[in-house]
Backbone as CSV, one residue per row, in Angstrom:
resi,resn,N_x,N_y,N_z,CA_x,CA_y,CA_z,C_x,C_y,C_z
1,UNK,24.504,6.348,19.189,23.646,7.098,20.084,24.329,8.416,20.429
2,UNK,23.289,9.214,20.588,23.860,10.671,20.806,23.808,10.995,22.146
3,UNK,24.623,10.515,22.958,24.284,10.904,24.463,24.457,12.486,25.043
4,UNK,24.671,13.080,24.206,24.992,14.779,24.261,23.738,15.212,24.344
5,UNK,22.504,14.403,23.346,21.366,14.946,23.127,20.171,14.339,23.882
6,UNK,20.705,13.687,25.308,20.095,12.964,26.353,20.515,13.616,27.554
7,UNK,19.545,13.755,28.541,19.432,14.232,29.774,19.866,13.121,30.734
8,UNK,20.117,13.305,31.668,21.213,12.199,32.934,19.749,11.852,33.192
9,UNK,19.010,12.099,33.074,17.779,11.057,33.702,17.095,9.893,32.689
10,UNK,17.532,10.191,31.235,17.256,9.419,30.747,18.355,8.684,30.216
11,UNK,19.256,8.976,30.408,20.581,8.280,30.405,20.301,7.413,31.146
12,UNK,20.273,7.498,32.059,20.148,6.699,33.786,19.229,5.410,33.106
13,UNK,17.757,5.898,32.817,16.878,4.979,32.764,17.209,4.097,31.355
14,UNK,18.059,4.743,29.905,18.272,3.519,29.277,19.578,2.524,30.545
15,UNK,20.037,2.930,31.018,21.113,1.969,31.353,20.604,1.112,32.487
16,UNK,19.533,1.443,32.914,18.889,0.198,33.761,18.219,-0.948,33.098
17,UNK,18.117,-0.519,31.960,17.398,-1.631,30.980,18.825,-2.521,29.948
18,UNK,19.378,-1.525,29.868,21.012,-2.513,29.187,21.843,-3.188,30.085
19,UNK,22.266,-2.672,31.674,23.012,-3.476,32.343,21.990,-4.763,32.902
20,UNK,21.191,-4.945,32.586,20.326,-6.569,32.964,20.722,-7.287,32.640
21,UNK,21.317,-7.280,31.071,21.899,-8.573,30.655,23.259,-8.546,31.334
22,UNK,24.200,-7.904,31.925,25.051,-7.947,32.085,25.000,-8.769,33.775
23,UNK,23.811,-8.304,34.500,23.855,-8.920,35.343,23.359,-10.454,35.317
24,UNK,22.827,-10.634,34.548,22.438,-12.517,34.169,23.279,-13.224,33.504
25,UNK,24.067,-12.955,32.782,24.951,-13.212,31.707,26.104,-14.305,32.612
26,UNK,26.430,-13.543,34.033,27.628,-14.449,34.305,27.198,-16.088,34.681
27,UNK,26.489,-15.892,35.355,25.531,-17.208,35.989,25.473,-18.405,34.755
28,UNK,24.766,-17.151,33.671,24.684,-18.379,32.186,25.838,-19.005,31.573
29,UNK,27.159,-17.962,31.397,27.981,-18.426,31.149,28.972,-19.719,31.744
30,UNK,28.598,-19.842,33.051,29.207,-20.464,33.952,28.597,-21.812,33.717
31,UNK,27.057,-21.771,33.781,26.553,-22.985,33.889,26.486,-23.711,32.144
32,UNK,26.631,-22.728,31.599,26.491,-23.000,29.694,27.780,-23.501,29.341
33,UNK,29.354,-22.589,29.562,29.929,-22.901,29.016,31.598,-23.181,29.596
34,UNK,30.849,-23.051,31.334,32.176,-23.359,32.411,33.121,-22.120,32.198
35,UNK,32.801,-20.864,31.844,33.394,-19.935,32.132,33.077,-18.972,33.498
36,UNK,34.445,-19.140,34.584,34.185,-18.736,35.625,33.477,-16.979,35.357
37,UNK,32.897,-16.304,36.664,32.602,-15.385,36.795,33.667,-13.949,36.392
38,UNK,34.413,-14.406,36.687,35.776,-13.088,36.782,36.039,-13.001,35.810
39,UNK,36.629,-14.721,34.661,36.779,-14.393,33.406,35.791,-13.624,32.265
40,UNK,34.487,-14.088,32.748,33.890,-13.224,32.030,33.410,-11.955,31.920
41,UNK,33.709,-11.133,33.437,33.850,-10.103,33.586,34.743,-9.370,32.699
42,UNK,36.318,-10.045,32.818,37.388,-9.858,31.776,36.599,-9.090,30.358
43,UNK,36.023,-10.421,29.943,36.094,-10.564,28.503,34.539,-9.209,28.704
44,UNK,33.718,-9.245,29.300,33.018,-8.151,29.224,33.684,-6.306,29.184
45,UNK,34.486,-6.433,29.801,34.896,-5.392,30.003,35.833,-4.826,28.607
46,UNK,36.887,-6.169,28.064,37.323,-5.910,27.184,36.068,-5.272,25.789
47,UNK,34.960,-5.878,25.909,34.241,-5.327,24.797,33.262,-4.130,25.471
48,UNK,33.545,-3.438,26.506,33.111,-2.240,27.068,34.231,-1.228,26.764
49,UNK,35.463,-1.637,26.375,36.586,-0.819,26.340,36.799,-0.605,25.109
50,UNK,36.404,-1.124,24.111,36.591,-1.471,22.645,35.252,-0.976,21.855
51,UNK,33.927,-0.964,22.279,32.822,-0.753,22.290,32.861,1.063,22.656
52,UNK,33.500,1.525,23.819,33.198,2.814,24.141,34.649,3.531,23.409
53,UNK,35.445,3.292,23.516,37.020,3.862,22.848,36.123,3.952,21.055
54,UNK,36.016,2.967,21.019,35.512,3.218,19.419,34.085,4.258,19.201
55,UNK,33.442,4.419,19.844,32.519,5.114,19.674,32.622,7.218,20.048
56,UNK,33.377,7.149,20.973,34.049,8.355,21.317,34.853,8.796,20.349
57,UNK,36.297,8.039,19.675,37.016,8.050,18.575,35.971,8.668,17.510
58,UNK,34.989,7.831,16.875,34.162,7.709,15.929,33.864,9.524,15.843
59,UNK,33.239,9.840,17.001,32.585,11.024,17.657,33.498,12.172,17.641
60,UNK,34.942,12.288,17.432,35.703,12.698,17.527,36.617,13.179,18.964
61,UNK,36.022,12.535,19.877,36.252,12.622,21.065,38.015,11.633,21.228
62,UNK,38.850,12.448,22.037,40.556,12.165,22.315,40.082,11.233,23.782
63,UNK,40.580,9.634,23.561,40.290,8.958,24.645,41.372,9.076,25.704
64,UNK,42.569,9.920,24.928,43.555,9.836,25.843,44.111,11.073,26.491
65,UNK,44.052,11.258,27.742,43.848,12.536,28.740,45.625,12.538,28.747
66,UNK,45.733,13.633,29.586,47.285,13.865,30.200,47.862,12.653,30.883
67,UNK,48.855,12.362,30.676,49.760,11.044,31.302,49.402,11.222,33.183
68,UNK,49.375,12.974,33.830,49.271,12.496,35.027,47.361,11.775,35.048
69,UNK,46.839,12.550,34.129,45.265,11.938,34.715,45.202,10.239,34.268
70,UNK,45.500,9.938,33.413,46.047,8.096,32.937,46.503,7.562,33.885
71,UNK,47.635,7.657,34.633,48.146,7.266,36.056,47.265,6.789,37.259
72,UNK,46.326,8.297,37.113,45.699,8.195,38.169,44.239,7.216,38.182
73,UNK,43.843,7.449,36.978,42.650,6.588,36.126,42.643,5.085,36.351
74,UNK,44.740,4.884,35.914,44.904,3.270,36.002,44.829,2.578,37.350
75,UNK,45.115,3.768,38.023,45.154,3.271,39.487,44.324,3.250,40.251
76,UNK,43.119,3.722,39.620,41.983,3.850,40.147,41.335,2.510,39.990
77,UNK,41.742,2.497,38.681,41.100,1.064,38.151,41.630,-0.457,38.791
78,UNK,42.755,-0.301,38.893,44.004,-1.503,39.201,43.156,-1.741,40.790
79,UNK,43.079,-1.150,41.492,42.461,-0.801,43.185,40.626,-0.968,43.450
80,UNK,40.319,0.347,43.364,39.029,0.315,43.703,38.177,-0.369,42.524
81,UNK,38.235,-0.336,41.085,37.676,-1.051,40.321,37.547,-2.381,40.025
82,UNK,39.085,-2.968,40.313,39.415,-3.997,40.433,38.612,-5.043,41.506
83,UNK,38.863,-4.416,42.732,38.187,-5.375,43.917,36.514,-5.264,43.736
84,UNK,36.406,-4.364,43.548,34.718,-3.741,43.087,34.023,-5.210,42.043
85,UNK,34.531,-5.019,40.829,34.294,-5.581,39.789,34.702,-7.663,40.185
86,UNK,35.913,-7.936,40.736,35.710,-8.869,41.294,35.080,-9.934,42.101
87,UNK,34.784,-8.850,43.366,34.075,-9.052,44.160,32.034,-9.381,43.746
88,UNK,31.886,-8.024,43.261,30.530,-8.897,42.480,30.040,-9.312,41.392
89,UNK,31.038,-9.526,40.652,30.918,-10.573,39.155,30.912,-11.514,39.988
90,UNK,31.903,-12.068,41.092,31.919,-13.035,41.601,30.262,-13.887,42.719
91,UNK,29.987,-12.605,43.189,28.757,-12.883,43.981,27.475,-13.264,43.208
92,UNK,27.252,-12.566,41.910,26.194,-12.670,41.312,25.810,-14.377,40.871
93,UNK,26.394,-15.122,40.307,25.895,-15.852,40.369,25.680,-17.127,41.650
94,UNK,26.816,-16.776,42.455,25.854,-17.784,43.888,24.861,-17.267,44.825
95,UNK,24.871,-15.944,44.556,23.532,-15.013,45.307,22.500,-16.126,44.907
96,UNK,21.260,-16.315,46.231,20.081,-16.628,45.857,19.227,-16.398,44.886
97,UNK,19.328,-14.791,44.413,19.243,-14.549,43.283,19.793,-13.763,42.306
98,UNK,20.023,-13.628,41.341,21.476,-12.468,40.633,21.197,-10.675,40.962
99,UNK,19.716,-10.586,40.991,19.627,-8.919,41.524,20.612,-8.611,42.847
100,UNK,20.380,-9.754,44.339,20.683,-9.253,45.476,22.288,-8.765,45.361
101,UNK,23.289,-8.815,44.705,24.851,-8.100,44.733,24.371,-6.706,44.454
102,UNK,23.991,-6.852,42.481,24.265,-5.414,42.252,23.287,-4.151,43.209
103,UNK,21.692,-4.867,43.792,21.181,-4.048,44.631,21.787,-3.313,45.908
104,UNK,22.446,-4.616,46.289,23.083,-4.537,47.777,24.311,-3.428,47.228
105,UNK,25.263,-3.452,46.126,26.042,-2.593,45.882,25.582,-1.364,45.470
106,UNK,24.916,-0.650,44.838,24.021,0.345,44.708,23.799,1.320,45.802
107,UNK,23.488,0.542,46.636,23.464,1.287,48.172,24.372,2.390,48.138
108,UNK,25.424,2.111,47.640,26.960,3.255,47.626,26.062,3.889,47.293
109,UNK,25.309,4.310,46.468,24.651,5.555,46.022,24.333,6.568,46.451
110,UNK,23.552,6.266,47.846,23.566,7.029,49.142,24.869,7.624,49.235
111,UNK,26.111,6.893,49.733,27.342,7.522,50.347,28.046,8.591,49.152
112,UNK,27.459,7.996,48.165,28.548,9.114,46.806,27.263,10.556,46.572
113,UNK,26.052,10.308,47.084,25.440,11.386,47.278,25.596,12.700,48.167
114,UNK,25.856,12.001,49.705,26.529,12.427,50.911,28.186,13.235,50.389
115,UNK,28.887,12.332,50.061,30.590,12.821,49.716,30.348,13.680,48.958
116,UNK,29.462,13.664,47.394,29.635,14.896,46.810,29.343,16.018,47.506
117,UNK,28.440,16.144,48.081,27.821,17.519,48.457,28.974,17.862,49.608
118,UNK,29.499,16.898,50.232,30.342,17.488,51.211,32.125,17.556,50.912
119,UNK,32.354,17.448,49.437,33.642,17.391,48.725,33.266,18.782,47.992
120,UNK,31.979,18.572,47.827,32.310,20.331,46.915,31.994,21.308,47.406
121,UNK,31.902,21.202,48.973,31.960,22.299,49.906,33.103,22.714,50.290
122,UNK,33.695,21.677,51.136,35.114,21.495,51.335,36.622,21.554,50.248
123,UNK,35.928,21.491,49.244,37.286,21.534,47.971,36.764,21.946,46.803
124,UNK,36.165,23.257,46.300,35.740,23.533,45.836,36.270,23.581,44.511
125,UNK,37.785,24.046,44.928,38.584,24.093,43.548,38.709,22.437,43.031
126,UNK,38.229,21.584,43.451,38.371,20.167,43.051,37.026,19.243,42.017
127,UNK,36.260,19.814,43.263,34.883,19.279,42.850,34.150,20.424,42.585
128,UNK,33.301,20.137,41.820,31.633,20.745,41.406,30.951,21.253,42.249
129,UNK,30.131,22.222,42.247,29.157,22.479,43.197,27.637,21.451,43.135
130,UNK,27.288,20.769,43.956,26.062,19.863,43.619,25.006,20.075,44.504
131,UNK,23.886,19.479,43.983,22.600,20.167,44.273,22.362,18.719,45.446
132,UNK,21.399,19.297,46.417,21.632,18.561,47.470,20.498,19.182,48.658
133,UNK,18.551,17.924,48.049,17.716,19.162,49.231,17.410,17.355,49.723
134,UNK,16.786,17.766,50.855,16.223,16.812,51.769,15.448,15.750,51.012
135,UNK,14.350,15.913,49.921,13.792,15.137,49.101,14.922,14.177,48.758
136,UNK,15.871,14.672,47.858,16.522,13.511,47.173,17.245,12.369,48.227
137,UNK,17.535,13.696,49.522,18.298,12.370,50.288,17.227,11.069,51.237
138,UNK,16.190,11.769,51.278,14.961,10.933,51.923,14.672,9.873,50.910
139,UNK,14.620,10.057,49.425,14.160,8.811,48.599,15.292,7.866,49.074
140,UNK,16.803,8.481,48.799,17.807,7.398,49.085,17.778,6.643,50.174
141,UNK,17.545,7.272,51.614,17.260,6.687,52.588,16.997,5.318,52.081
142,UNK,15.320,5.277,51.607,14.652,4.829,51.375,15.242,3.193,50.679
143,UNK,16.639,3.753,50.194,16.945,2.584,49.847,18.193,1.707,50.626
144,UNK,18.372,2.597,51.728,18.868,1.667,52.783,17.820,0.589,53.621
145,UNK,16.401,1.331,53.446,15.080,0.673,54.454,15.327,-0.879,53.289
146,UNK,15.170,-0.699,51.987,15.402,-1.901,50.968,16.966,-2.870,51.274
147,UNK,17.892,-2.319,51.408,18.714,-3.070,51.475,18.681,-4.008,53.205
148,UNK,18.172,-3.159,54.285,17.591,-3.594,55.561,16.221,-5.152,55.249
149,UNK,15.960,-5.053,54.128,14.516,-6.191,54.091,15.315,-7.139,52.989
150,UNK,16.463,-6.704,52.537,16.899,-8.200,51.476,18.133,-8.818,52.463
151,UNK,18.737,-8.253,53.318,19.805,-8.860,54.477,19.765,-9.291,55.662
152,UNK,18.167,-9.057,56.286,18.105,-9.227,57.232,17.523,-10.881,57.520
153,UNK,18.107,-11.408,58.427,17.855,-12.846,58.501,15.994,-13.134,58.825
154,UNK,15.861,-14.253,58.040,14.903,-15.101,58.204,14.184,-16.102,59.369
């Protein structure tokens, strides 16, 4: 796939249709073949790493940045990815149902909407300048009103 020759909006929309299986997958595995949640996160990830390294390579794309940005990458990963990725591989399958984690996590979406616009004001030489009108932040709202009707008690 040529993702160079795809727009972030349709980027976006194939990957809502490919990460599905990823969100059903742990539940099955567990009950199919007694492989806990985490391990198979593992083993998913290993063929997300092997799957995308090879395809970039292929593309002629260098997977490997400067030793300080690797550092910082691993540690990004070791920390916030780590507990991230734990935490709801682990939830998805005892959730009532497997959507309510990754929905309920999504929500970040809102807050990484908010931080950009106010990281690339504040640190310009760091971050990007990003686009940022009342519409887009009102739809998001919109999905705190959603996460308010799947948490709120019965």
């Amino acid at each position: 796939m040529n993702t160079s020759a795809l727009g972030w909006m349709e980027m976006s929309l194939i990957a809502v249709f490919t990460i599905i299986p990823s969100w059903l997958s742990p539940g099955f595995f567990e009950k199919n073949f007694g492989v806990r949640p985490e391990v198979f996160m593992i083993w998913y990830f290993v063929g997300v790493v092997l799957g995308s390294s090879s395809f970039l390579t292929f593309r002629g794309i260098s997977v490997i940045p400067s030793f300080f940005a690797c550092i910082l990458m691993l540690g990004m990963g070791l920390t916030f990815g780590n507990i991230t990725n734990m935490l709801i591989f682990a939830a998805v399958p005892i959730a009532p149902n497997p959507g309510l984690p990754p929905a309920i996590v999504n929500v970040s979406s809102v807050c990484v909407f908010i931080f950009a616009f106010i990281l690339s004001r504040m640190l310009p030489a760091y971050f990007d300048k990003v686009q940022f009108d009342i519409q887009h932040l009102l739809g998001m709202l919109v999905t705190i009103g959603g996460l308010y009707l799947m948490v709120r008690p019965r």
